[in-house]
């Protein structure tokens, strides 16, 4: 079993959210987590400093850690606004250059999932900004319907990783689908909107999931960690990610990328469509 690590970029700065409800929700979440004992007063103070510094991304620090750990991670960045994703195209251009210069793969964090014209426009915008032609996509909040994957295939994406299901990669036409298996917010929060589990509970659950996924014969384990959480304002989340990478290395599991996996899959697969896939998925296929 090989490991694919990816990072969704949902926020760049707090100031991009002055016209939506993200900041009040952020304050409410932090207060609840403090009352539940999930964060310390020091963490709460650091979150306040992050607001004052107008910084809500940890892309550079995460790239440093992944590079040092030998993790060829993929970053997904948005080029449209919606569902709490509000940063500018200027920010997209800046961070796209920084990520590509460090040698990491870069893909689209999609907003439109049910309108082919808008899906195609997002792809064209991303390609124009980055100069890339061959890349994948993951939908923001993993939103899908019965037509999403066929829309993505028609638009020219090489792969998607929005299906939240314990399943091996499969092909829909020319589009490879890499089902997502472990996501930071799902494993820490469950169905809550705040951190519902402690670090130790999350580690234990993660180990059980990895063991279960391995027993099911999954060849590529896909993991999502948001860059926002790679900081001491979210100490449990950062410590979990560092622990997870070290755990995978200690267990002799190797890392790969979506692109490298596709080369291997194309070599050994007949590329048949998957008749078992049932498309509508605005909620996870399994819950933690």
PDB file of C-alpha atoms in Angstrom:
ATOM      1  CA  UNK A   1       0.000   0.000   0.000  1.00  0.00           C
ATOM      2  CA  UNK A   2       1.335   3.415  -1.003  1.00  0.00           C
ATOM      3  CA  UNK A   3       0.393   6.732   0.582  1.00  0.00           C
ATOM      4  CA  UNK A   4      -0.845   9.856  -1.206  1.00  0.00           C
ATOM      5  CA  UNK A   5      -0.809  13.036   0.895  1.00  0.00           C
ATOM      6  CA  UNK A   6      -2.706  16.154  -0.192  1.00  0.00           C
ATOM      7  CA  UNK A   7      -3.530  19.582   1.216  1.00  0.00           C
ATOM      8  CA  UNK A   8      -6.565  21.766   0.516  1.00  0.00           C
ATOM      9  CA  UNK A   9      -6.041  25.536   0.686  1.00  0.00           C
ATOM     10  CA  UNK A  10      -9.299  26.974   2.028  1.00  0.00           C
ATOM     11  CA  UNK A  11      -8.064  30.282   3.446  1.00  0.00           C
ATOM     12  CA  UNK A  12      -5.169  32.683   2.926  1.00  0.00           C
ATOM     13  CA  UNK A  13      -6.027  35.605   5.261  1.00  0.00           C
ATOM     14  CA  UNK A  14      -8.798  36.430   7.753  1.00  0.00           C
ATOM     15  CA  UNK A  15      -9.469  39.745   5.981  1.00  0.00           C
ATOM     16  CA  UNK A  16     -10.814  37.950   2.902  1.00  0.00           C
ATOM     17  CA  UNK A  17     -13.791  36.939   5.064  1.00  0.00           C
ATOM     18  CA  UNK A  18     -15.010  40.384   6.111  1.00  0.00           C
ATOM     19  CA  UNK A  19     -18.155  39.947   4.026  1.00  0.00           C
ATOM     20  CA  UNK A  20     -19.118  36.419   5.062  1.00  0.00           C
ATOM     21  CA  UNK A  21     -19.775  34.511   8.303  1.00  0.00           C
ATOM     22  CA  UNK A  22     -16.476  32.672   8.572  1.00  0.00           C
ATOM     23  CA  UNK A  23     -15.041  34.947  11.264  1.00  0.00           C
ATOM     24  CA  UNK A  24     -18.053  34.681  13.651  1.00  0.00           C
ATOM     25  CA  UNK A  25     -18.080  30.914  13.132  1.00  0.00           C
ATOM     26  CA  UNK A  26     -14.344  30.822  13.836  1.00  0.00           C
ATOM     27  CA  UNK A  27     -14.844  32.703  17.108  1.00  0.00           C
ATOM     28  CA  UNK A  28     -17.723  30.455  18.163  1.00  0.00           C
ATOM     29  CA  UNK A  29     -15.767  27.293  17.334  1.00  0.00           C
ATOM     30  CA  UNK A  30     -12.745  28.484  19.306  1.00  0.00           C
ATOM     31  CA  UNK A  31     -14.906  29.305  22.333  1.00  0.00           C
ATOM     32  CA  UNK A  32     -16.566  25.880  22.264  1.00  0.00           C
ATOM     33  CA  UNK A  33     -13.227  24.096  21.936  1.00  0.00           C
ATOM     34  CA  UNK A  34     -11.850  26.064  24.882  1.00  0.00           C
ATOM     35  CA  UNK A  35     -14.882  25.190  27.044  1.00  0.00           C
ATOM     36  CA  UNK A  36     -14.585  21.511  26.098  1.00  0.00           C
ATOM     37  CA  UNK A  37     -10.896  21.526  26.977  1.00  0.00           C
ATOM     38  CA  UNK A  38      -9.867  20.681  23.426  1.00  0.00           C
ATOM     39  CA  UNK A  39      -7.592  23.736  23.222  1.00  0.00           C
ATOM     40  CA  UNK A  40      -5.645  25.673  25.828  1.00  0.00           C
ATOM     41  CA  UNK A  41      -5.863  29.396  26.609  1.00  0.00           C
ATOM     42  CA  UNK A  42      -2.470  29.749  24.940  1.00  0.00           C
ATOM     43  CA  UNK A  43      -3.837  28.256  21.722  1.00  0.00           C
ATOM     44  CA  UNK A  44      -6.768  30.644  21.872  1.00  0.00           C
ATOM     45  CA  UNK A  45      -4.338  33.541  22.298  1.00  0.00           C
ATOM     46  CA  UNK A  46      -2.325  32.348  19.287  1.00  0.00           C
ATOM     47  CA  UNK A  47      -5.504  32.247  17.208  1.00  0.00           C
ATOM     48  CA  UNK A  48      -6.148  35.858  18.168  1.00  0.00           C
ATOM     49  CA  UNK A  49      -2.611  36.791  17.136  1.00  0.00           C
ATOM     50  CA  UNK A  50      -3.208  35.066  13.809  1.00  0.00           C
ATOM     51  CA  UNK A  51      -6.209  37.286  13.243  1.00  0.00           C
ATOM     52  CA  UNK A  52      -4.222  40.409  14.049  1.00  0.00           C
ATOM     53  CA  UNK A  53      -1.381  39.301  11.791  1.00  0.00           C
ATOM     54  CA  UNK A  54      -3.929  38.629   9.019  1.00  0.00           C
ATOM     55  CA  UNK A  55      -2.483  35.183   8.383  1.00  0.00           C
ATOM     56  CA  UNK A  56      -4.594  32.067   7.935  1.00  0.00           C
ATOM     57  CA  UNK A  57      -2.302  29.865   5.908  1.00  0.00           C
ATOM     58  CA  UNK A  58       0.708  27.748   6.749  1.00  0.00           C
ATOM     59  CA  UNK A  59       1.601  26.697   3.222  1.00  0.00           C
ATOM     60  CA  UNK A  60       5.306  27.541   3.456  1.00  0.00           C
ATOM     61  CA  UNK A  61       5.807  25.745   6.784  1.00  0.00           C
ATOM     62  CA  UNK A  62       3.902  22.698   5.531  1.00  0.00           C
ATOM     63  CA  UNK A  63       6.001  22.558   2.359  1.00  0.00           C
ATOM     64  CA  UNK A  64       9.149  22.679   4.499  1.00  0.00           C
ATOM     65  CA  UNK A  65       7.961  19.788   6.647  1.00  0.00           C
ATOM     66  CA  UNK A  66       6.806  17.658   3.726  1.00  0.00           C
ATOM     67  CA  UNK A  67      10.057  18.247   1.860  1.00  0.00           C
ATOM     68  CA  UNK A  68      12.129  17.296   4.897  1.00  0.00           C
ATOM     69  CA  UNK A  69       9.978  14.186   5.408  1.00  0.00           C
ATOM     70  CA  UNK A  70      10.189  13.071   1.774  1.00  0.00           C
ATOM     71  CA  UNK A  71       6.475  13.538   1.153  1.00  0.00           C
ATOM     72  CA  UNK A  72       5.578  14.458  -2.483  1.00  0.00           C
ATOM     73  CA  UNK A  73       2.308  16.078  -1.473  1.00  0.00           C
ATOM     74  CA  UNK A  74      -0.257  17.730  -3.730  1.00  0.00           C
ATOM     75  CA  UNK A  75      -1.827  21.124  -2.998  1.00  0.00           C
ATOM     76  CA  UNK A  76      -5.355  22.005  -4.142  1.00  0.00           C
ATOM     77  CA  UNK A  77      -6.031  25.733  -4.608  1.00  0.00           C
ATOM     78  CA  UNK A  78      -9.290  27.449  -5.599  1.00  0.00           C
ATOM     79  CA  UNK A  79      -9.828  29.828  -8.501  1.00  0.00           C
ATOM     80  CA  UNK A  80     -13.504  30.580  -7.780  1.00  0.00           C
ATOM     81  CA  UNK A  81     -15.232  31.902  -4.689  1.00  0.00           C
ATOM     82  CA  UNK A  82     -17.963  30.173  -2.732  1.00  0.00           C
ATOM     83  CA  UNK A  83     -18.756  28.105   0.373  1.00  0.00           C
ATOM     84  CA  UNK A  84     -16.333  30.117   2.532  1.00  0.00           C
ATOM     85  CA  UNK A  85     -13.510  30.128  -0.017  1.00  0.00           C
ATOM     86  CA  UNK A  86     -12.869  33.804  -0.687  1.00  0.00           C
ATOM     87  CA  UNK A  87      -9.237  34.552  -1.540  1.00  0.00           C
ATOM     88  CA  UNK A  88      -8.274  36.532  -4.635  1.00  0.00           C
ATOM     89  CA  UNK A  89      -6.750  35.393  -7.908  1.00  0.00           C
ATOM     90  CA  UNK A  90      -3.724  37.491  -7.020  1.00  0.00           C
ATOM     91  CA  UNK A  91      -3.238  35.280  -3.963  1.00  0.00           C
ATOM     92  CA  UNK A  92      -3.751  32.222  -6.150  1.00  0.00           C
ATOM     93  CA  UNK A  93      -1.023  33.395  -8.515  1.00  0.00           C
ATOM     94  CA  UNK A  94       1.387  34.156  -5.670  1.00  0.00           C
ATOM     95  CA  UNK A  95       0.993  30.835  -3.888  1.00  0.00           C
ATOM     96  CA  UNK A  96       0.801  28.801  -7.083  1.00  0.00           C
ATOM     97  CA  UNK A  97       4.246  30.085  -8.060  1.00  0.00           C
ATOM     98  CA  UNK A  98       5.602  29.349  -4.585  1.00  0.00           C
ATOM     99  CA  UNK A  99       4.243  25.789  -4.559  1.00  0.00           C
ATOM    100  CA  UNK A 100       5.392  24.944  -8.075  1.00  0.00           C
ATOM    101  CA  UNK A 101       8.849  26.409  -7.456  1.00  0.00           C
ATOM    102  CA  UNK A 102       9.250  24.020  -4.526  1.00  0.00           C
ATOM    103  CA  UNK A 103       8.447  21.085  -6.817  1.00  0.00           C
ATOM    104  CA  UNK A 104       5.050  20.125  -5.423  1.00  0.00           C
ATOM    105  CA  UNK A 105       2.066  19.191  -7.583  1.00  0.00           C
ATOM    106  CA  UNK A 106      -0.729  21.761  -7.782  1.00  0.00           C
ATOM    107  CA  UNK A 107      -4.376  21.181  -8.654  1.00  0.00           C
ATOM    108  CA  UNK A 108      -7.779  22.856  -8.545  1.00  0.00           C
ATOM    109  CA  UNK A 109      -9.903  23.087  -5.410  1.00  0.00           C
ATOM    110  CA  UNK A 110     -13.224  23.186  -7.223  1.00  0.00           C
ATOM    111  CA  UNK A 111     -16.324  25.162  -6.334  1.00  0.00           C
ATOM    112  CA  UNK A 112     -18.756  24.260  -9.114  1.00  0.00           C
ATOM    113  CA  UNK A 113     -19.740  20.594  -9.116  1.00  0.00           C
ATOM    114  CA  UNK A 114     -23.024  20.596 -11.059  1.00  0.00           C
ATOM    115  CA  UNK A 115     -22.525  23.112 -13.899  1.00  0.00           C
ATOM    116  CA  UNK A 116     -20.272  21.967 -16.740  1.00  0.00           C
ATOM    117  CA  UNK A 117     -19.690  25.471 -18.094  1.00  0.00           C
ATOM    118  CA  UNK A 118     -18.483  26.747 -14.732  1.00  0.00           C
ATOM    119  CA  UNK A 119     -16.372  23.632 -14.169  1.00  0.00           C
ATOM    120  CA  UNK A 120     -14.678  24.193 -17.522  1.00  0.00           C
ATOM    121  CA  UNK A 121     -14.154  27.891 -16.718  1.00  0.00           C
ATOM    122  CA  UNK A 122     -12.434  27.009 -13.442  1.00  0.00           C
ATOM    123  CA  UNK A 123     -10.091  24.666 -15.275  1.00  0.00           C
ATOM    124  CA  UNK A 124      -9.269  27.295 -17.906  1.00  0.00           C
ATOM    125  CA  UNK A 125      -8.656  29.961 -15.253  1.00  0.00           C
ATOM    126  CA  UNK A 126      -6.318  27.687 -13.296  1.00  0.00           C
ATOM    127  CA  UNK A 127      -4.435  26.717 -16.453  1.00  0.00           C
ATOM    128  CA  UNK A 128      -4.031  30.367 -17.466  1.00  0.00           C
ATOM    129  CA  UNK A 129      -2.664  31.350 -14.057  1.00  0.00           C
ATOM    130  CA  UNK A 130      -0.302  28.401 -13.611  1.00  0.00           C
ATOM    131  CA  UNK A 131       0.597  27.467 -17.172  1.00  0.00           C
ATOM    132  CA  UNK A 132      -0.247  23.842 -16.368  1.00  0.00           C
ATOM    133  CA  UNK A 133      -2.199  21.589 -18.727  1.00  0.00           C
ATOM    134  CA  UNK A 134      -2.248  18.235 -16.933  1.00  0.00           C
ATOM    135  CA  UNK A 135      -3.715  18.379 -13.438  1.00  0.00           C
ATOM    136  CA  UNK A 136      -6.470  17.130 -11.164  1.00  0.00           C
ATOM    137  CA  UNK A 137      -9.181  18.523  -8.919  1.00  0.00           C
ATOM    138  CA  UNK A 138     -10.847  18.063  -5.552  1.00  0.00           C
ATOM    139  CA  UNK A 139     -14.219  19.612  -4.832  1.00  0.00           C
ATOM    140  CA  UNK A 140     -14.507  22.020  -1.929  1.00  0.00           C
ATOM    141  CA  UNK A 141     -16.484  20.229   0.813  1.00  0.00           C
ATOM    142  CA  UNK A 142     -16.317  17.136  -1.423  1.00  0.00           C
ATOM    143  CA  UNK A 143     -19.554  18.119  -3.162  1.00  0.00           C
ATOM    144  CA  UNK A 144     -20.654  15.740  -5.915  1.00  0.00           C
ATOM    145  CA  UNK A 145     -23.736  14.650  -7.801  1.00  0.00           C
ATOM    146  CA  UNK A 146     -24.428  11.966 -10.409  1.00  0.00           C
ATOM    147  CA  UNK A 147     -22.927  14.055 -13.216  1.00  0.00           C
ATOM    148  CA  UNK A 148     -19.879  15.597 -11.530  1.00  0.00           C
ATOM    149  CA  UNK A 149     -17.278  13.034 -12.564  1.00  0.00           C
ATOM    150  CA  UNK A 150     -18.466  12.984 -16.161  1.00  0.00           C
ATOM    151  CA  UNK A 151     -18.344  16.806 -16.188  1.00  0.00           C
ATOM    152  CA  UNK A 152     -14.781  16.717 -14.867  1.00  0.00           C
ATOM    153  CA  UNK A 153     -13.764  14.155 -17.482  1.00  0.00           C
ATOM    154  CA  UNK A 154     -15.297  16.253 -20.267  1.00  0.00           C
ATOM    155  CA  UNK A 155     -13.565  19.384 -18.949  1.00  0.00           C
ATOM    156  CA  UNK A 156     -10.183  17.705 -19.321  1.00  0.00           C
ATOM    157  CA  UNK A 157      -9.133  16.913 -15.753  1.00  0.00           C
ATOM    158  CA  UNK A 158      -6.803  13.945 -15.457  1.00  0.00           C
ATOM    159  CA  UNK A 159      -7.990  12.926 -11.998  1.00  0.00           C
ATOM    160  CA  UNK A 160     -10.295  13.773  -9.113  1.00  0.00           C
ATOM    161  CA  UNK A 161     -10.131  13.012  -5.382  1.00  0.00           C
ATOM    162  CA  UNK A 162     -13.553  13.999  -4.038  1.00  0.00           C
ATOM    163  CA  UNK A 163     -15.242  10.637  -3.437  1.00  0.00           C
ATOM    164  CA  UNK A 164     -15.080   9.875   0.303  1.00  0.00           C
ATOM    165  CA  UNK A 165     -15.107   6.098   0.336  1.00  0.00           C
ATOM    166  CA  UNK A 166     -12.858   3.165   1.220  1.00  0.00           C
ATOM    167  CA  UNK A 167     -12.179   2.032  -2.319  1.00  0.00           C
ATOM    168  CA  UNK A 168      -9.288   1.621  -4.746  1.00  0.00           C
ATOM    169  CA  UNK A 169      -8.731   4.161  -7.554  1.00  0.00           C
ATOM    170  CA  UNK A 170     -11.015   3.635 -10.523  1.00  0.00           C
ATOM    171  CA  UNK A 171     -11.458   5.176 -13.929  1.00  0.00           C
ATOM    172  CA  UNK A 172     -14.433   7.062 -15.406  1.00  0.00           C
ATOM    173  CA  UNK A 173     -13.649   7.503 -19.091  1.00  0.00           C
ATOM    174  CA  UNK A 174     -10.267   9.245 -19.140  1.00  0.00           C
ATOM    175  CA  UNK A 175     -10.633  10.494 -15.559  1.00  0.00           C
ATOM    176  CA  UNK A 176      -8.989   8.646 -12.700  1.00  0.00           C
ATOM    177  CA  UNK A 177     -10.791   8.842  -9.354  1.00  0.00           C
ATOM    178  CA  UNK A 178      -8.693   8.590  -6.180  1.00  0.00           C
ATOM    179  CA  UNK A 179     -11.162   8.046  -3.330  1.00  0.00           C
ATOM    180  CA  UNK A 180     -10.321   9.972  -0.170  1.00  0.00           C
ATOM    181  CA  UNK A 181      -9.849   7.762   2.901  1.00  0.00           C
ATOM    182  CA  UNK A 182      -8.671   9.919   5.817  1.00  0.00           C
ATOM    183  CA  UNK A 183      -9.424  13.628   6.294  1.00  0.00           C
ATOM    184  CA  UNK A 184      -8.249  15.711   9.253  1.00  0.00           C
ATOM    185  CA  UNK A 185     -11.546  17.468  10.007  1.00  0.00           C
ATOM    186  CA  UNK A 186     -13.576  14.263   9.771  1.00  0.00           C
ATOM    187  CA  UNK A 187     -11.296  12.312  12.074  1.00  0.00           C
ATOM    188  CA  UNK A 188     -10.978  15.118  14.657  1.00  0.00           C
ATOM    189  CA  UNK A 189     -14.558  16.409  14.538  1.00  0.00           C
ATOM    190  CA  UNK A 190     -16.757  13.539  13.396  1.00  0.00           C
ATOM    191  CA  UNK A 191     -20.109  15.136  12.638  1.00  0.00           C
ATOM    192  CA  UNK A 192     -19.454  18.183  14.860  1.00  0.00           C
ATOM    193  CA  UNK A 193     -18.326  21.627  13.696  1.00  0.00           C
ATOM    194  CA  UNK A 194     -15.569  21.735  16.301  1.00  0.00           C
ATOM    195  CA  UNK A 195     -12.859  19.429  17.608  1.00  0.00           C
ATOM    196  CA  UNK A 196     -14.760  16.614  19.280  1.00  0.00           C
ATOM    197  CA  UNK A 197     -11.871  14.199  19.900  1.00  0.00           C
ATOM    198  CA  UNK A 198      -8.600  14.477  21.759  1.00  0.00           C
ATOM    199  CA  UNK A 199      -5.258  13.941  20.081  1.00  0.00           C
ATOM    200  CA  UNK A 200      -4.871  10.475  21.619  1.00  0.00           C
ATOM    201  CA  UNK A 201      -8.377   9.436  20.569  1.00  0.00           C
ATOM    202  CA  UNK A 202      -7.648  10.637  17.063  1.00  0.00           C
ATOM    203  CA  UNK A 203      -4.355   8.735  16.888  1.00  0.00           C
ATOM    204  CA  UNK A 204      -6.086   5.531  18.016  1.00  0.00           C
ATOM    205  CA  UNK A 205      -8.873   5.957  15.466  1.00  0.00           C
ATOM    206  CA  UNK A 206      -6.346   6.716  12.726  1.00  0.00           C
ATOM    207  CA  UNK A 207      -4.432   3.515  13.442  1.00  0.00           C
ATOM    208  CA  UNK A 208      -7.657   1.498  13.327  1.00  0.00           C
ATOM    209  CA  UNK A 209      -8.610   3.087  10.007  1.00  0.00           C
ATOM    210  CA  UNK A 210      -5.226   2.428   8.440  1.00  0.00           C
ATOM    211  CA  UNK A 211      -5.356  -1.203   9.569  1.00  0.00           C
ATOM    212  CA  UNK A 212      -8.904  -1.591   8.211  1.00  0.00           C
ATOM    213  CA  UNK A 213      -8.025   0.050   4.902  1.00  0.00           C
ATOM    214  CA  UNK A 214      -4.985  -2.210   4.545  1.00  0.00           C
ATOM    215  CA  UNK A 215      -7.058  -5.333   5.245  1.00  0.00           C
ATOM    216  CA  UNK A 216      -9.497  -4.312   2.505  1.00  0.00           C
ATOM    217  CA  UNK A 217      -6.724  -4.489  -0.071  1.00  0.00           C
ATOM    218  CA  UNK A 218      -6.484  -0.775  -0.822  1.00  0.00           C
ATOM    219  CA  UNK A 219      -3.419  -0.072  -2.958  1.00  0.00           C
ATOM    220  CA  UNK A 220      -3.308   3.723  -2.526  1.00  0.00           C
ATOM    221  CA  UNK A 221      -4.227   5.269   0.818  1.00  0.00           C
ATOM    222  CA  UNK A 222      -5.204   8.921   0.311  1.00  0.00           C
ATOM    223  CA  UNK A 223      -4.987  11.426   3.160  1.00  0.00           C
ATOM    224  CA  UNK A 224      -6.077  15.073   3.331  1.00  0.00           C
ATOM    225  CA  UNK A 225      -4.611  17.605   5.756  1.00  0.00           C
ATOM    226  CA  UNK A 226      -5.521  21.319   5.500  1.00  0.00           C
ATOM    227  CA  UNK A 227      -2.603  23.721   5.707  1.00  0.00           C
ATOM    228  CA  UNK A 228      -4.556  25.984   8.100  1.00  0.00           C
ATOM    229  CA  UNK A 229      -3.966  23.482  10.894  1.00  0.00           C
ATOM    230  CA  UNK A 230      -0.201  23.190  10.594  1.00  0.00           C
ATOM    231  CA  UNK A 231       0.481  25.685  13.400  1.00  0.00           C
ATOM    232  CA  UNK A 232       0.487  25.952  17.173  1.00  0.00           C
ATOM    233  CA  UNK A 233      -2.957  27.566  17.143  1.00  0.00           C
ATOM    234  CA  UNK A 234      -4.186  24.065  16.338  1.00  0.00           C
ATOM    235  CA  UNK A 235      -1.584  22.141  18.295  1.00  0.00           C
ATOM    236  CA  UNK A 236      -3.444  18.813  18.343  1.00  0.00           C
ATOM    237  CA  UNK A 237      -3.947  18.902  14.580  1.00  0.00           C
ATOM    238  CA  UNK A 238      -0.337  19.799  13.839  1.00  0.00           C
ATOM    239  CA  UNK A 239       0.942  17.144  16.253  1.00  0.00           C
ATOM    240  CA  UNK A 240      -1.399  14.581  14.661  1.00  0.00           C
ATOM    241  CA  UNK A 241      -0.076  15.271  11.170  1.00  0.00           C
ATOM    242  CA  UNK A 242       3.569  15.078  12.286  1.00  0.00           C
ATOM    243  CA  UNK A 243       2.803  11.861  14.198  1.00  0.00           C
ATOM    244  CA  UNK A 244       0.953  10.414  11.178  1.00  0.00           C
ATOM    245  CA  UNK A 245       3.834  10.992   8.767  1.00  0.00           C
ATOM    246  CA  UNK A 246       6.295   9.500  11.258  1.00  0.00           C
ATOM    247  CA  UNK A 247       3.928   6.557  11.886  1.00  0.00           C
ATOM    248  CA  UNK A 248       3.696   5.804   8.180  1.00  0.00           C
ATOM    249  CA  UNK A 249       7.471   6.033   7.765  1.00  0.00           C
ATOM    250  CA  UNK A 250       8.068   3.787  10.799  1.00  0.00           C
ATOM    251  CA  UNK A 251       5.719   1.207   9.276  1.00  0.00           C
ATOM    252  CA  UNK A 252       7.768   1.148   6.051  1.00  0.00           C
ATOM    253  CA  UNK A 253       4.977   2.637   3.909  1.00  0.00           C
ATOM    254  CA  UNK A 254       6.161   4.654   0.929  1.00  0.00           C
ATOM    255  CA  UNK A 255       4.758   7.938  -0.348  1.00  0.00           C
ATOM    256  CA  UNK A 256       3.743   8.700  -3.908  1.00  0.00           C
ATOM    257  CA  UNK A 257       1.781  11.326  -5.815  1.00  0.00           C
ATOM    258  CA  UNK A 258      -1.420  11.146  -7.845  1.00  0.00           C
ATOM    259  CA  UNK A 259       0.560  11.607 -11.053  1.00  0.00           C
ATOM    260  CA  UNK A 260       3.021   8.838 -10.256  1.00  0.00           C
ATOM    261  CA  UNK A 261       0.168   6.565  -9.222  1.00  0.00           C
ATOM    262  CA  UNK A 262      -1.605   7.197 -12.531  1.00  0.00           C
ATOM    263  CA  UNK A 263       1.495   6.108 -14.440  1.00  0.00           C
ATOM    264  CA  UNK A 264       1.529   2.842 -12.484  1.00  0.00           C
ATOM    265  CA  UNK A 265      -2.236   2.355 -12.807  1.00  0.00           C
ATOM    266  CA  UNK A 266      -2.177   2.966 -16.549  1.00  0.00           C
ATOM    267  CA  UNK A 267       0.588   0.424 -16.860  1.00  0.00           C
ATOM    268  CA  UNK A 268      -1.255  -2.332 -14.995  1.00  0.00           C
ATOM    269  CA  UNK A 269      -4.943  -1.456 -15.433  1.00  0.00           C
ATOM    270  CA  UNK A 270      -7.283  -2.086 -18.314  1.00  0.00           C
ATOM    271  CA  UNK A 271      -8.920   1.255 -17.518  1.00  0.00           C
ATOM    272  CA  UNK A 272     -12.448  -0.080 -17.258  1.00  0.00           C
ATOM    273  CA  UNK A 273     -15.254   2.106 -15.942  1.00  0.00           C
ATOM    274  CA  UNK A 274     -16.499   1.213 -12.479  1.00  0.00           C
ATOM    275  CA  UNK A 275     -20.161   0.115 -12.570  1.00  0.00           C
ATOM    276  CA  UNK A 276     -20.434   0.031  -8.769  1.00  0.00           C
ATOM    277  CA  UNK A 277     -19.961   3.766  -8.304  1.00  0.00           C
ATOM    278  CA  UNK A 278     -23.148   5.580  -7.346  1.00  0.00           C
ATOM    279  CA  UNK A 279     -22.494   9.238  -7.900  1.00  0.00           C
ATOM    280  CA  UNK A 280     -24.469  11.407  -5.484  1.00  0.00           C
ATOM    281  CA  UNK A 281     -22.252  12.263  -2.537  1.00  0.00           C
ATOM    282  CA  UNK A 282     -22.701  15.555  -0.730  1.00  0.00           C
ATOM    283  CA  UNK A 283     -22.071  13.611   2.503  1.00  0.00           C
ATOM    284  CA  UNK A 284     -19.314  11.100   3.303  1.00  0.00           C
ATOM    285  CA  UNK A 285     -19.815   7.476   2.287  1.00  0.00           C
ATOM    286  CA  UNK A 286     -18.775   6.409   5.777  1.00  0.00           C
ATOM    287  CA  UNK A 287     -18.738   8.225   9.108  1.00  0.00           C
ATOM    288  CA  UNK A 288     -16.283   8.210  11.967  1.00  0.00           C
TER     289      UNK A 288
END
